[in-house]
Amino acid sequence: VDLKNGVNTADALLALQYAVGKVTLEYEQLLRANVTPNESIGTDDALAILQYAVGKIDVFPCEQGFIDEIEEMSGENPLRFDSEGNFRLLQISDPQITKGADTANAKTIEAVNALIDENNPDFVMFSGDLTSGYSTADEFKTAVASLTAKLENEKIPWAHVYGQSDALDNTISKTEQQKIYESFTYCHSTAGKDTVTGVGNYMLPVLNSHNEIAFNIWALDTGSALSEREDGIADGAEDVSSNLYP
């Protein structure tokens, strides 16, 4: 609060003096002093700062909700950098596993598996157009299972975002597709918040050896087609960004 390094009892006193009207604080000091979920700075902020300074709490109340949300997003098997600080991500776009195209599908899956063997990734992201032509949950799940069999067998985490083919060339909805994706053990994709347009808007934290977030992987559903707007923003993209960054 006093704009010096660290948190100490002087910060707690300064916050208390502000709360009772004895001093004024600059804008940056106000941001630092507000350590509880309340919008205004009160005696509860001063108490929390004091408790933190003397080691009674490890995190401020305003941080706990964020930490809980991160733990929920991380799941039971969070993504992590290795002991040397490395995290290898393999991105695969447009595998297009298509109903009835058995020969082409087999070649695609062979190529995907070769990429996995060659790159030895810690995580694989499929960036759209995974499937096409499926109308039932069973056949769709079989298609996804064939594409991700190596990842599931080798316990490699993976996730996906939707492309145009996923949305328009399957008669099974993205909502139903998402339920099937989430049934796979090593799939880290989630539907995302209902308040954000689309399906599959989520963030995956990658933790370091201290269980701190070192990197974030963002997934956004930008819609199924480009609009006719001059800026070329995909349908839904502006709504997604405005909800994620109000």
PDB file of C-alpha atoms in Angstrom, residues 44 122 126 235:
ATOM      1  CA  ASP A  44     -11.724  -5.659   6.783  1.00  0.00           C
ATOM      2  CA  ASP A 122       3.016 -32.390 -23.381  1.00  0.00           C
ATOM      3  CA  PHE A 126      -6.855 -29.369 -32.244  1.00  0.00           C
ATOM      4  CA  ASP A 235     -19.701 -13.924 -36.083  1.00  0.00           C
TER       5      ASP A 235
END
